[in-house]
CSV table of C-alpha atoms in Angstrom, one decimal:
chain,number,residue,atom,x,y,z
A,1,UNK,CA,-4.9,145.0,122.9
A,2,UNK,CA,-5.8,141.3,123.6
A,3,UNK,CA,-9.2,139.6,122.8
A,4,UNK,CA,-10.7,138.5,125.9
A,5,UNK,CA,-13.8,136.0,125.9
A,6,UNK,CA,-14.6,132.0,126.3
A,7,UNK,CA,-13.1,131.5,123.2
A,8,UNK,CA,-10.1,133.7,123.1
A,9,UNK,CA,-6.4,132.5,123.5
A,10,UNK,CA,-5.6,132.3,127.0
A,11,UNK,CA,-1.8,133.3,126.5
A,12,UNK,CA,0.2,134.0,123.4
A,13,UNK,CA,3.7,135.7,122.7
A,14,UNK,CA,5.9,136.8,119.8
A,15,UNK,CA,9.6,136.3,120.7
A,16,UNK,CA,13.1,136.2,118.7
A,17,UNK,CA,16.1,133.7,119.3
A,18,UNK,CA,17.2,136.1,121.7
A,19,UNK,CA,14.6,135.5,124.2
A,20,UNK,CA,13.3,139.1,123.7
A,21,UNK,CA,9.6,139.3,123.6
A,22,UNK,CA,8.1,141.5,120.8
A,23,UNK,CA,4.7,141.3,122.5
A,24,UNK,CA,2.6,139.1,124.4
A,25,UNK,CA,-0.5,138.3,126.6
A,26,UNK,CA,-0.1,136.4,129.9
A,27,UNK,CA,3.6,135.3,129.2
A,28,UNK,CA,5.9,136.5,131.7
A,29,UNK,CA,9.4,135.0,130.2
A,30,UNK,CA,11.0,133.1,127.6
A,31,UNK,CA,14.1,131.1,128.2
A,32,UNK,CA,16.3,129.6,125.6
A,33,UNK,CA,17.7,126.3,127.0
A,34,UNK,CA,19.5,124.8,123.9
A,35,UNK,CA,19.5,125.3,120.4
A,36,UNK,CA,16.1,125.6,118.9
A,37,UNK,CA,14.6,124.9,122.4
A,38,UNK,CA,12.4,127.4,124.7
A,39,UNK,CA,10.6,127.4,127.8
A,40,UNK,CA,7.6,129.7,127.9
A,41,UNK,CA,6.6,130.8,131.3
A,42,UNK,CA,3.2,132.0,131.6
A,43,UNK,CA,2.0,134.7,134.0
A,44,UNK,CA,-1.3,133.2,134.9
A,45,UNK,CA,-1.7,129.4,136.1
A,46,UNK,CA,-4.0,127.6,134.0
A,47,UNK,CA,-6.6,125.4,135.3
A,48,UNK,CA,-5.3,122.2,134.1
A,49,UNK,CA,-2.6,121.1,131.4
A,50,UNK,CA,-5.1,119.8,128.7
A,51,UNK,CA,-4.6,122.6,126.7
A,52,UNK,CA,-3.5,123.1,122.9
A,53,UNK,CA,-0.6,125.2,121.9
A,54,UNK,CA,-0.4,126.4,118.3
A,55,UNK,CA,3.0,127.5,117.4
A,56,UNK,CA,5.0,128.8,114.5
A,57,UNK,CA,8.3,129.8,113.7
A,58,UNK,CA,10.3,131.6,110.6
A,59,UNK,CA,13.7,132.8,109.9
A,60,UNK,CA,14.9,136.0,108.2
A,61,UNK,CA,17.4,134.0,105.9
A,62,UNK,CA,16.7,133.7,102.1
A,63,UNK,CA,16.4,129.9,101.6
A,64,UNK,CA,13.9,127.4,100.4
A,65,UNK,CA,11.9,125.3,102.8
A,66,UNK,CA,9.3,125.5,105.4
A,67,UNK,CA,10.6,126.1,109.1
A,68,UNK,CA,8.5,123.9,111.7
A,69,UNK,CA,7.5,124.9,115.2
A,70,UNK,CA,6.7,122.1,117.2
A,71,UNK,CA,5.2,123.2,120.7
A,72,UNK,CA,4.2,120.9,123.4
A,73,UNK,CA,2.3,121.4,126.9
A,74,UNK,CA,4.1,120.6,130.1
A,75,UNK,CA,2.4,122.3,133.2
A,76,UNK,CA,-0.1,124.6,134.1
A,77,UNK,CA,2.4,127.5,134.3
A,78,UNK,CA,4.8,126.9,131.4
A,79,UNK,CA,5.0,124.9,128.0
A,80,UNK,CA,8.0,124.3,125.5
A,81,UNK,CA,8.6,125.2,122.0
A,82,UNK,CA,11.0,123.7,119.4
A,83,UNK,CA,12.1,124.9,116.3
A,84,UNK,CA,14.0,123.0,113.3
A,85,UNK,CA,15.1,123.6,109.8
A,86,UNK,CA,13.1,121.3,107.6
A,87,UNK,CA,15.9,118.7,107.4
A,88,UNK,CA,14.6,118.1,111.3
A,89,UNK,CA,18.1,119.7,112.8
A,90,UNK,CA,17.3,122.0,115.7
A,91,UNK,CA,17.9,125.7,115.2
A,92,UNK,CA,17.4,129.2,116.8
A,93,UNK,CA,14.9,131.0,114.3
A,94,UNK,CA,14.2,134.6,114.2
A,95,UNK,CA,10.6,134.8,114.8
A,96,UNK,CA,8.6,132.5,117.2
A,97,UNK,CA,4.8,132.6,118.0
A,98,UNK,CA,2.6,130.8,120.2
A,99,UNK,CA,-0.9,131.0,121.5
A,100,UNK,CA,-2.5,128.7,124.2
A,101,UNK,CA,-6.1,127.4,123.9
A,102,UNK,CA,-8.1,125.7,126.8
A,103,UNK,CA,-10.8,125.1,129.3
A,104,UNK,CA,-11.2,128.2,131.4
A,105,UNK,CA,-12.4,125.9,134.5
């Protein structure tokens, strides 16, 4: 169940490195276009592209370090999400999360 309101996320998703969406709200699909790089397609059209994407990623591996998720907006109907090891190399991480926040008008 999604929280819907003025300050709620406009869209969010949890997916794995195989593009399988575990759960989502207003996300229609996720496509991996290169190692660690994903295009997230929205099932809604946002009023503008001046939104904020908050993202995170993690791995199932037992190793040291923090894994970085670095999302950035693109259009009113999609954004990109990039995942890396702590050394900066692109890597397909097991769990990816992203949420979109922005103006509703």
